[in-house]
PDB file of C-alpha atoms in Angstrom:
ATOM      1  CA  MET S   1     131.463  85.226  96.567  1.00 41.00           C
ATOM      2  CA  SER S   2     129.137  83.741  98.212  1.00 41.00           C
ATOM      3  CA  GLY S   3     129.075  79.838  99.652  1.00 39.00           C
ATOM      4  CA  ASP S   4     125.434  79.720 100.771  1.00 45.00           C
ATOM      5  CA  ALA S   5     124.546  80.323  96.695  1.00 42.00           C
ATOM      6  CA  LEU S   6     126.936  77.637  95.159  1.00 48.00           C
ATOM      7  CA  SER S   7     126.594  75.271  98.269  1.00 49.00           C
ATOM      8  CA  HIS S   8     122.929  73.101  96.192  1.00 55.00           C
ATOM      9  CA  ASP S   9     123.854  70.452  94.823  1.00 63.00           C
ATOM     10  CA  PRO S  10     122.984  70.055  91.431  1.00 63.00           C
ATOM     11  CA  ALA S  11     120.533  66.934  91.916  1.00 67.00           C
ATOM     12  CA  GLU S  12     118.719  69.499  94.601  1.00 69.00           C
ATOM     13  CA  LEU S  13     118.558  72.394  92.725  1.00 68.00           C
ATOM     14  CA  ALA S  14     116.662  69.714  89.860  1.00 67.00           C
ATOM     15  CA  LYS S  15     113.671  69.097  92.402  1.00 71.00           C
ATOM     16  CA  ARG S  16     113.203  72.589  92.467  1.00 75.00           C
ATOM     17  CA  ILE S  17     113.072  73.757  89.060  1.00 79.00           C
ATOM     18  CA  ASP S  18     109.232  72.604  87.487  1.00 82.00           C
ATOM     19  CA  THR S  19     110.024  72.872  83.619  1.00 83.00           C
ATOM     20  CA  THR S  20     106.282  71.778  82.704  1.00 86.00           C
ATOM     21  CA  LYS S  21     105.658  76.213  84.071  1.00 86.00           C
ATOM     22  CA  ALA S  22     107.336  78.733  82.139  1.00 86.00           C
ATOM     23  CA  HIS S  23     108.733  81.122  85.224  1.00 81.00           C
ATOM     24  CA  PRO S  24     109.341  85.174  84.596  1.00 80.00           C
ATOM     25  CA  ALA S  25     113.089  85.230  84.384  1.00 80.00           C
ATOM     26  CA  ARG S  26     112.871  81.991  82.475  1.00 85.00           C
ATOM     27  CA  VAL S  27     109.946  83.845  79.908  1.00 87.00           C
ATOM     28  CA  TYR S  28     112.533  86.923  80.138  1.00 85.00           C
ATOM     29  CA  ASP S  29     116.100  85.030  78.916  1.00 87.00           C
ATOM     30  CA  VAL S  30     114.013  84.078  76.159  1.00 89.00           C
ATOM     31  CA  PHE S  31     113.461  87.337  74.805  1.00 88.00           C
ATOM     32  CA  LEU S  32     117.318  88.279  75.463  1.00 87.00           C
ATOM     33  CA  GLY S  33     118.196  85.347  72.782  1.00 84.00           C
ATOM     34  CA  GLY S  34     119.302  82.898  76.039  1.00 83.00           C
ATOM     35  CA  LYS S  35     119.249  79.228  75.933  1.00 81.00           C
ATOM     36  CA  ASP S  36     118.539  78.599  79.928  1.00 81.00           C
ATOM     37  CA  ASN S  37     115.258  77.976  79.201  1.00 86.00           C
ATOM     38  CA  TYR S  38     112.242  75.518  79.277  1.00 89.00           C
ATOM     39  CA  PRO S  39     109.470  74.619  76.163  1.00 92.00           C
ATOM     40  CA  ALA S  40     106.751  76.011  78.421  1.00 91.00           C
ATOM     41  CA  ASP S  41     109.063  79.585  78.574  1.00 90.00           C
ATOM     42  CA  ARG S  42     109.262  79.407  74.861  1.00 91.00           C
ATOM     43  CA  GLU S  43     105.759  78.987  74.371  1.00 91.00           C
ATOM     44  CA  ALA S  44     105.291  81.315  76.933  1.00 89.00           C
ATOM     45  CA  ALA S  45     107.146  83.863  74.509  1.00 90.00           C
ATOM     46  CA  ALA S  46     105.792  82.785  71.383  1.00 91.00           C
ATOM     47  CA  ALA S  47     102.260  83.013  72.871  1.00 89.00           C
ATOM     48  CA  ALA S  48     103.321  86.754  74.339  1.00 88.00           C
ATOM     49  CA  LEU S  49     104.941  87.933  70.842  1.00 89.00           C
ATOM     50  CA  ALA S  50     101.935  86.812  68.769  1.00 88.00           C
ATOM     51  CA  ALA S  51      99.794  88.985  71.097  1.00 86.00           C
ATOM     52  CA  ASN S  52     102.360  91.826  70.403  1.00 88.00           C
ATOM     53  CA  PRO S  53     104.701  90.986  67.458  1.00 90.00           C
ATOM     54  CA  ARG S  54     106.605  94.135  68.854  1.00 92.00           C
ATOM     55  CA  GLY S  55     106.755  92.938  72.916  1.00 89.00           C
ATOM     56  CA  TYR S  56     110.260  92.059  72.489  1.00 92.00           C
ATOM     57  CA  LEU S  57     110.880  95.792  72.383  1.00 95.00           C
ATOM     58  CA  ASP S  58     110.025  95.915  75.989  1.00 94.00           C
ATOM     59  CA  VAL S  59     111.679  93.305  77.285  1.00 92.00           C
ATOM     60  CA  ARG S  60     115.491  94.744  75.378  1.00 94.00           C
ATOM     61  CA  HIS S  61     114.529  97.968  75.964  1.00 96.00           C
ATOM     62  CA  ASN S  62     113.795  96.842  79.811  1.00 95.00           C
ATOM     63  CA  ARG S  63     117.333  95.470  79.963  1.00 95.00           C
ATOM     64  CA  ASP S  64     119.147  98.814  77.640  1.00 96.00           C
ATOM     65  CA  PHE S  65     117.805 100.824  80.415  1.00 98.00           C
ATOM     66  CA  MET S  66     119.180  98.953  83.483  1.00 97.00           C
ATOM     67  CA  ARG S  67     122.652  99.597  81.516  1.00 97.00           C
ATOM     68  CA  ARG S  68     122.051 102.845  81.440  1.00 98.00           C
ATOM     69  CA  ALA S  69     121.125 103.455  84.801  1.00 98.00           C
ATOM     70  CA  VAL S  70     124.163 101.551  85.825  1.00 98.00           C
ATOM     71  CA  LEU S  71     126.314 103.325  84.016  1.00 98.00           C
ATOM     72  CA  ARG S  72     125.239 106.527  84.810  1.00 98.00           C
ATOM     73  CA  LEU S  73     124.873 105.877  88.729  1.00 98.00           C
ATOM     74  CA  THR S  74     128.658 104.149  88.673  1.00 98.00           C
ATOM     75  CA  GLU S  75     130.398 107.037  85.715  1.00 97.00           C
ATOM     76  CA  ARG S  76     128.227 110.536  86.840  1.00 97.00           C
ATOM     77  CA  HIS S  77     127.164 110.130  90.914  1.00 97.00           C
ATOM     78  CA  GLY S  78     130.659 107.524  91.907  1.00 97.00           C
ATOM     79  CA  ILE S  79     127.760 104.808  93.238  1.00 98.00           C
ATOM     80  CA  ARG S  80     130.064 101.555  93.721  1.00 98.00           C
ATOM     81  CA  GLN S  81     127.919  99.366  95.046  1.00 98.00           C
ATOM     82  CA  PHE S  82     124.593  97.967  93.354  1.00 98.00           C
ATOM     83  CA  LEU S  83     122.095  95.097  95.471  1.00 98.00           C
ATOM     84  CA  ASP S  84     120.187  94.085  91.944  1.00 97.00           C
ATOM     85  CA  ILE S  85     116.838  91.955  93.345  1.00 96.00           C
ATOM     86  CA  GLY S  86     115.071  89.784  90.952  1.00 90.00           C
ATOM     87  CA  THR S  87     118.551  89.167  88.701  1.00 87.00           C
ATOM     88  CA  GLY S  88     117.836  86.965  86.826  1.00 83.00           C
ATOM     89  CA  LEU S  89     119.639  84.727  84.580  1.00 81.00           C
ATOM     90  CA  PRO S  90     123.073  85.633  83.588  1.00 80.00           C
ATOM     91  CA  THR S  91     123.494  88.067  80.588  1.00 77.00           C
ATOM     92  CA  ALA S  92     125.610  90.326  78.535  1.00 70.00           C
ATOM     93  CA  GLU S  93     126.156  92.781  80.102  1.00 85.00           C
ATOM     94  CA  ASN S  94     125.754  92.002  83.896  1.00 90.00           C
ATOM     95  CA  VAL S  95     125.412  94.521  86.279  1.00 94.00           C
ATOM     96  CA  HIS S  96     128.798  94.015  87.818  1.00 93.00           C
ATOM     97  CA  GLN S  97     130.530  94.046  84.177  1.00 92.00           C
ATOM     98  CA  ILE S  98     129.267  96.909  83.380  1.00 95.00           C
ATOM     99  CA  ALA S  99     129.785  98.773  86.803  1.00 96.00           C
ATOM    100  CA  GLN S 100     133.801  97.505  87.103  1.00 96.00           C
ATOM    101  CA  ARG S 101     134.255  98.309  83.667  1.00 95.00           C
ATOM    102  CA  ILE S 102     133.812 101.835  85.697  1.00 96.00           C
ATOM    103  CA  ARG S 103     134.848 101.643  89.059  1.00 97.00           C
ATOM    104  CA  PRO S 104     136.667  97.973  89.614  1.00 96.00           C
ATOM    105  CA  ASP S 105     136.439  97.852  93.097  1.00 97.00           C
ATOM    106  CA  ALA S 106     132.591  97.948  92.545  1.00 97.00           C
ATOM    107  CA  ARG S 107     130.537  95.439  94.968  1.00 97.00           C
ATOM    108  CA  VAL S 108     127.261  93.896  93.203  1.00 96.00           C
ATOM    109  CA  VAL S 109     124.982  91.660  95.411  1.00 96.00           C
ATOM    110  CA  TYR S 110     122.762  89.688  93.347  1.00 94.00           C
ATOM    111  CA  VAL S 111     119.170  88.088  94.514  1.00 94.00           C
ATOM    112  CA  ASP S 112     116.669  86.002  92.923  1.00 89.00           C
ATOM    113  CA  ASN S 113     115.142  82.402  94.396  1.00 84.00           C
ATOM    114  CA  ASP S 114     114.736  81.063  90.761  1.00 79.00           C
ATOM    115  CA  PRO S 115     116.728  76.997  90.966  1.00 80.00           C
ATOM    116  CA  VAL S 116     117.704  78.212  87.525  1.00 79.00           C
ATOM    117  CA  VAL S 117     119.191  81.182  87.887  1.00 81.00           C
ATOM    118  CA  LEU S 118     121.264  79.848  91.665  1.00 79.00           C
ATOM    119  CA  ALA S 119     122.513  77.034  88.798  1.00 78.00           C
ATOM    120  CA  HIS S 120     124.280  79.608  86.827  1.00 77.00           C
ATOM    121  CA  ALA S 121     125.348  81.917  89.283  1.00 75.00           C
ATOM    122  CA  ARG S 122     128.854  81.383  89.044  1.00 71.00           C
ATOM    123  CA  ALA S 123     129.162  83.120  85.753  1.00 70.00           C
ATOM    124  CA  LEU S 124     127.142  86.629  88.286  1.00 74.00           C
ATOM    125  CA  LEU S 125     130.270  85.751  90.765  1.00 77.00           C
ATOM    126  CA  THR S 126     133.341  86.222  88.010  1.00 82.00           C
ATOM    127  CA  SER S 127     134.122  89.403  89.976  1.00 84.00           C
ATOM    128  CA  GLY S 128     137.387  91.448  88.529  1.00 82.00           C
ATOM    129  CA  PRO S 129     140.402  91.273  91.308  1.00 87.00           C
ATOM    130  CA  GLN S 130     139.697  94.501  93.172  1.00 91.00           C
ATOM    131  CA  GLY S 131     135.567  94.388  93.356  1.00 93.00           C
ATOM    132  CA  ARG S 132     133.542  91.556  94.462  1.00 94.00           C
ATOM    133  CA  THR S 133     130.277  90.293  93.652  1.00 93.00           C
ATOM    134  CA  ASP S 134     127.752  87.420  96.242  1.00 93.00           C
ATOM    135  CA  TYR S 135     124.230  85.975  94.630  1.00 91.00           C
ATOM    136  CA  ILE S 136     121.453  85.504  97.877  1.00 92.00           C
ATOM    137  CA  ASP S 137     119.291  82.891  96.791  1.00 90.00           C
ATOM    138  CA  ALA S 138     115.705  85.104  98.488  1.00 92.00           C
ATOM    139  CA  ASP S 139     112.694  85.624  97.334  1.00 92.00           C
ATOM    140  CA  PHE S 140     111.618  89.413  97.023  1.00 94.00           C
ATOM    141  CA  ARG S 141     109.459  89.013  99.501  1.00 94.00           C
ATOM    142  CA  SER S 142     112.016  88.082 102.237  1.00 96.00           C
ATOM    143  CA  PRO S 143     113.067  91.936 102.879  1.00 97.00           C
ATOM    144  CA  ALA S 144     114.972  91.182 105.707  1.00 97.00           C
ATOM    145  CA  GLN S 145     116.499  88.279 104.926  1.00 97.00           C
ATOM    146  CA  ILE S 146     118.275  89.560 101.889  1.00 98.00           C
ATOM    147  CA  LEU S 147     119.396  92.947 103.894  1.00 98.00           C
ATOM    148  CA  GLU S 148     121.180  90.585 106.408  1.00 97.00           C
ATOM    149  CA  GLN S 149     123.438  88.642 103.601  1.00 97.00           C
ATOM    150  CA  ALA S 150     123.904  91.878 101.394  1.00 98.00           C
ATOM    151  CA  ALA S 151     125.193  92.912 104.598  1.00 98.00           C
ATOM    152  CA  ARG S 152     128.254  90.278 103.757  1.00 96.00           C
ATOM    153  CA  THR S 153     129.521  92.269 100.593  1.00 97.00           C
ATOM    154  CA  LEU S 154     128.001  95.536 100.815  1.00 98.00           C
ATOM    155  CA  ASP S 155     128.638  98.622 102.966  1.00 98.00           C
ATOM    156  CA  PHE S 156     125.741  99.621 104.613  1.00 98.00           C
ATOM    157  CA  ASP S 157     127.274 102.899 105.527  1.00 98.00           C
ATOM    158  CA  GLN S 158     128.242 103.751 101.798  1.00 98.00           C
ATOM    159  CA  PRO S 159     125.259 104.920  98.795  1.00 98.00           C
ATOM    160  CA  ILE S 160     124.106 101.406  97.513  1.00 98.00           C
ATOM    161  CA  ALA S 161     121.920 101.147  94.283  1.00 98.00           C
ATOM    162  CA  LEU S 162     119.071  99.005  95.255  1.00 98.00           C
ATOM    163  CA  CYS S 163     117.485  97.794  91.337  1.00 98.00           C
ATOM    164  CA  LEU S 164     114.205  96.632  91.080  1.00 98.00           C
ATOM    165  CA  VAL S 165     113.865  96.090  87.494  1.00 96.00           C
ATOM    166  CA  ALA S 166     111.140  94.187  85.941  1.00 94.00           C
ATOM    167  CA  ILE S 167     109.600  92.607  89.656  1.00 94.00           C
ATOM    168  CA  LEU S 168     107.531  94.972  91.301  1.00 96.00           C
ATOM    169  CA  HIS S 169     104.879  93.877  87.889  1.00 93.00           C
ATOM    170  CA  PHE S 170     105.134  90.267  89.668  1.00 90.00           C
ATOM    171  CA  VAL S 171     103.807  91.923  93.269  1.00 93.00           C
ATOM    172  CA  GLU S 172     100.566  93.196  94.300  1.00 92.00           C
ATOM    173  CA  ASP S 173     100.593  96.465  96.229  1.00 92.00           C
ATOM    174  CA  ASP S 174      99.420  95.224  99.718  1.00 93.00           C
ATOM    175  CA  GLU S 175     103.141  93.442  99.279  1.00 95.00           C
ATOM    176  CA  ALA S 176     105.179  95.735  97.125  1.00 96.00           C
ATOM    177  CA  ARG S 177     104.612  99.261  98.830  1.00 97.00           C
ATOM    178  CA  PRO S 178     105.841  97.789 102.608  1.00 97.00           C
ATOM    179  CA  ILE S 179     108.490  95.854 101.072  1.00 97.00           C
ATOM    180  CA  VAL S 180     110.065  98.842  98.912  1.00 97.00           C
ATOM    181  CA  ARG S 181     109.841 101.202 102.193  1.00 97.00           C
ATOM    182  CA  GLU S 182     111.982  98.111 103.878  1.00 98.00           C
ATOM    183  CA  LEU S 183     114.680  98.312 101.547  1.00 98.00           C
ATOM    184  CA  VAL S 184     115.083 101.861 101.275  1.00 98.00           C
ATOM    185  CA  ALA S 185     114.783 102.107 104.743  1.00 98.00           C
ATOM    186  CA  ALA S 186     117.937 100.471 105.153  1.00 98.00           C
ATOM    187  CA  LEU S 187     120.207 102.245 102.865  1.00 98.00           C
ATOM    188  CA  PRO S 188     122.112 104.712 103.583  1.00 98.00           C
ATOM    189  CA  ALA S 189     121.578 108.722 102.545  1.00 98.00           C
ATOM    190  CA  GLY S 190     122.979 109.351  98.910  1.00 98.00           C
ATOM    191  CA  SER S 191     121.803 106.020  97.933  1.00 98.00           C
ATOM    192  CA  ARG S 192     120.148 105.430  94.678  1.00 98.00           C
ATOM    193  CA  VAL S 193     116.717 103.408  93.224  1.00 98.00           C
ATOM    194  CA  VAL S 194     116.394 101.737  90.384  1.00 98.00           C
ATOM    195  CA  LEU S 195     113.187 101.333  88.918  1.00 98.00           C
ATOM    196  CA  SER S 196     110.972  99.464  86.138  1.00 98.00           C
ATOM    197  CA  HIS S 197     107.565  98.542  85.883  1.00 97.00           C
ATOM    198  CA  LEU S 198     105.414  97.019  82.670  1.00 94.00           C
ATOM    199  CA  THR S 199     102.292  99.359  82.001  1.00 96.00           C
ATOM    200  CA  ASP S 200      99.251  99.245  80.120  1.00 94.00           C
ATOM    201  CA  GLU S 201      98.640 103.044  80.070  1.00 95.00           C
ATOM    202  CA  MET S 202     100.520 104.221  77.412  1.00 94.00           C
ATOM    203  CA  HIS S 203      98.951 101.168  74.651  1.00 91.00           C
ATOM    204  CA  PRO S 204      96.077  99.416  76.499  1.00 92.00           C
ATOM    205  CA  GLU S 205      95.464  97.297  73.560  1.00 89.00           C
ATOM    206  CA  PRO S 206      98.371  95.357  73.382  1.00 84.00           C
ATOM    207  CA  ALA S 207     100.352  95.275  76.920  1.00 87.00           C
ATOM    208  CA  ARG S 208      96.852  93.790  77.647  1.00 88.00           C
ATOM    209  CA  ALA S 209      96.959  90.753  75.619  1.00 83.00           C
ATOM    210  CA  VAL S 210     100.927  90.482  76.394  1.00 81.00           C
ATOM    211  CA  GLN S 211      98.975  90.204  79.806  1.00 84.00           C
ATOM    212  CA  ARG S 212      96.433  87.578  79.263  1.00 85.00           C
ATOM    213  CA  THR S 213      98.766  84.933  78.040  1.00 81.00           C
ATOM    214  CA  TYR S 214     101.165  84.970  81.521  1.00 78.00           C
ATOM    215  CA  THR S 215      97.875  85.198  83.994  1.00 83.00           C
ATOM    216  CA  GLU S 216      96.599  81.900  81.677  1.00 84.00           C
ATOM    217  CA  ARG S 217     100.045  80.197  82.711  1.00 81.00           C
ATOM    218  CA  GLY S 218      99.510  81.832  86.838  1.00 80.00           C
ATOM    219  CA  PHE S 219     101.444  84.595  86.421  1.00 79.00           C
ATOM    220  CA  THR S 220     100.826  87.199  89.083  1.00 80.00           C
ATOM    221  CA  PHE S 221     101.046  90.328  87.184  1.00 84.00           C
ATOM    222  CA  VAL S 222      99.891  93.609  87.933  1.00 92.00           C
ATOM    223  CA  PHE S 223     100.045  96.631  85.579  1.00 94.00           C
ATOM    224  CA  ARG S 224     100.727 100.026  87.249  1.00 96.00           C
ATOM    225  CA  SER S 225     100.123 103.452  85.774  1.00 97.00           C
ATOM    226  CA  LYS S 226     102.974 105.952  85.946  1.00 98.00           C
ATOM    227  CA  ALA S 227     101.023 107.836  88.627  1.00 98.00           C
ATOM    228  CA  GLN S 228     101.119 104.550  90.435  1.00 97.00           C
ATOM    229  CA  VAL S 229     105.213 103.931  90.242  1.00 98.00           C
ATOM    230  CA  GLU S 230     105.829 107.222  90.849  1.00 98.00           C
ATOM    231  CA  ARG S 231     104.072 106.711  94.697  1.00 97.00           C
ATOM    232  CA  PHE S 232     107.230 104.246  95.056  1.00 97.00           C
ATOM    233  CA  PHE S 233     109.325 107.685  95.691  1.00 98.00           C
ATOM    234  CA  THR S 234     107.123 109.742  96.441  1.00 96.00           C
ATOM    235  CA  GLU S 235     105.357 107.933  99.462  1.00 95.00           C
ATOM    236  CA  VAL S 236     109.100 106.246 100.623  1.00 96.00           C
ATOM    237  CA  PRO S 237     110.576 109.029 103.393  1.00 94.00           C
ATOM    238  CA  GLY S 238     113.892 111.171 102.274  1.00 95.00           C
ATOM    239  CA  LEU S 239     113.272 109.217  98.948  1.00 98.00           C
ATOM    240  CA  THR S 240     113.320 112.024  95.615  1.00 97.00           C
ATOM    241  CA  LEU S 241     112.780 111.340  91.685  1.00 98.00           C
ATOM    242  CA  ASP S 242     115.365 111.849  89.709  1.00 98.00           C
ATOM    243  CA  GLU S 243     114.978 113.521  86.446  1.00 98.00           C
ATOM    244  CA  PRO S 244     113.315 113.033  83.890  1.00 98.00           C
ATOM    245  CA  GLY S 245     111.190 111.377  86.840  1.00 98.00           C
ATOM    246  CA  VAL S 246     108.641 108.356  85.671  1.00 98.00           C
ATOM    247  CA  VAL S 247     109.146 108.070  81.519  1.00 98.00           C
ATOM    248  CA  PRO S 248     109.072 105.612  78.821  1.00 98.00           C
ATOM    249  CA  ALA S 249     112.030 102.766  79.290  1.00 98.00           C
ATOM    250  CA  HIS S 250     113.580 104.486  75.672  1.00 98.00           C
ATOM    251  CA  LEU S 251     112.930 108.187  77.001  1.00 98.00           C
ATOM    252  CA  TRP S 252     115.577 108.150  79.966  1.00 98.00           C
ATOM    253  CA  HIS S 253     118.530 109.784  79.427  1.00 98.00           C
ATOM    254  CA  PRO S 254     118.173 107.726  76.239  1.00 97.00           C
ATOM    255  CA  ALA S 255     121.525 106.958  74.386  1.00 96.00           C
ATOM    256  CA  PRO S 256     122.178 104.061  71.228  1.00 96.00           C
ATOM    257  CA  ALA S 257     121.699 100.688  72.202  1.00 95.00           C
ATOM    258  CA  PRO S 258     124.325  98.246  71.542  1.00 93.00           C
ATOM    259  CA  ALA S 259     124.335  96.710  67.884  1.00 92.00           C
ATOM    260  CA  PRO S 260     122.823  92.822  67.864  1.00 92.00           C
ATOM    261  CA  PRO S 261     125.296  90.040  67.060  1.00 92.00           C
ATOM    262  CA  ALA S 262     126.036  89.349  63.759  1.00 94.00           C
ATOM    263  CA  ILE S 263     124.242  86.862  61.014  1.00 94.00           C
ATOM    264  CA  ASP S 264     123.428  85.999  57.770  1.00 93.00           C
ATOM    265  CA  GLY S 265     120.940  86.877  55.902  1.00 90.00           C
ATOM    266  CA  GLU S 266     119.980  83.654  54.816  1.00 91.00           C
ATOM    267  CA  ASP S 267     120.843  82.026  58.506  1.00 94.00           C
ATOM    268  CA  PHE S 268     118.591  84.891  59.465  1.00 95.00           C
ATOM    269  CA  ASP S 269     115.626  84.075  57.356  1.00 95.00           C
ATOM    270  CA  SER S 270     115.713  79.953  58.586  1.00 95.00           C
ATOM    271  CA  LEU S 271     115.342  81.096  62.384  1.00 93.00           C
ATOM    272  CA  ASP S 272     111.533  80.891  63.856  1.00 90.00           C
ATOM    273  CA  ASP S 273     110.180  84.202  65.270  1.00 90.00           C
ATOM    274  CA  ILE S 274     111.250  83.849  68.860  1.00 90.00           C
ATOM    275  CA  GLU S 275     114.825  83.092  67.409  1.00 90.00           C
ATOM    276  CA  LYS S 276     115.318  85.576  65.296  1.00 92.00           C
ATOM    277  CA  ILE S 277     114.598  88.414  68.191  1.00 91.00           C
ATOM    278  CA  ARG S 278     118.633  88.309  69.238  1.00 89.00           C
ATOM    279  CA  TYR S 279     119.758  90.050  65.725  1.00 93.00           C
ATOM    280  CA  ARG S 280     117.410  92.350  66.127  1.00 94.00           C
ATOM    281  CA  ASP S 281     118.318  95.843  66.627  1.00 95.00           C
ATOM    282  CA  ILE S 282     116.379  98.298  68.827  1.00 96.00           C
ATOM    283  CA  ASN S 283     117.522 100.861  68.265  1.00 97.00           C
ATOM    284  CA  ASP S 284     114.504 100.781  65.922  1.00 95.00           C
ATOM    285  CA  VAL S 285     111.920 102.104  68.461  1.00 96.00           C
ATOM    286  CA  THR S 286     109.596 104.327  68.423  1.00 96.00           C
ATOM    287  CA  ASP S 287     106.730 105.314  71.313  1.00 96.00           C
ATOM    288  CA  ASP S 288     104.430 103.513  70.018  1.00 94.00           C
ATOM    289  CA  ASP S 289     106.317 100.384  70.898  1.00 94.00           C
ATOM    290  CA  ILE S 290     107.000 100.745  74.290  1.00 96.00           C
ATOM    291  CA  ASN S 291     104.902 100.116  77.926  1.00 95.00           C
ATOM    292  CA  VAL S 292     107.676 100.342  80.666  1.00 97.00           C
ATOM    293  CA  TYR S 293     108.452 102.970  82.576  1.00 98.00           C
ATOM    294  CA  GLY S 294     111.513 103.568  83.780  1.00 98.00           C
ATOM    295  CA  ALA S 295     112.704 106.356  87.127  1.00 98.00           C
ATOM    296  CA  THR S 296     115.306 106.367  89.320  1.00 98.00           C
ATOM    297  CA  GLY S 297     115.389 108.124  92.669  1.00 98.00           C
ATOM    298  CA  THR S 298     117.874 109.019  94.696  1.00 98.00           C
ATOM    299  CA  LYS S 299     117.599 109.000  98.909  1.00 98.00           C
ATOM    300  CA  ALA S 300     118.571 111.758 101.272  1.00 96.00           C
TER     301      ALA S 300
END
């Protein structure tokens, strides 16, 4: 457990939290049924849901892609180390919970710079006795800092899975591509990259309607095509795409998603549209619902 991550006192953290503006990590939390968000975040989520009523499936299937990827890399490929950048708020299940269920000695380092996430970092550091977890308070745009601090927990002589799940669409190309190259360059052979990315290529109208709701609130929001997402793999020395390549997130090694929490029908009907999301079964997804690409790659 990192002392740096938990040394901030609550008053200091509170000063860093701007509750008047929506934040991507907290809007994501709204769609996952979390409680660690503010009215501005719920307003942004509600606007996005109004623009695309089934848009919650992008968020939920993005998360399920991450679950399947971590499970597959741990189970089938023996990966025991994960560097998760753009972690977001703790939610079931986090990377270390998935990985340590298969490999109790798995090590996971989480990275985020949102003070709300930092305030809840203890939930991300509850490792099993054989494994290790750490939390780094850093921005994606500071790869050298991330790599230096991650080395306190991760062994950079052994394969590491770099998780860039739903983060790159918040960063312009001139920053995103050099940062990805720098991060991957530090990884040893046999490492993996887990990447997901929003796109307007499959269903432009609803995707762009959602984009407008976010850009109006000051978010950088960069859609990329399949070819542009592939470049994150093909332009990085030594990195190759795994099968099945860059595909809609629900089609990447598909498997049933976990069932949602149970709720009485009358209680469900009394909820507003945002509150209902966490109780919806996402296994009814169709190809028309998804605007997220998912892929993994291997470093030679």
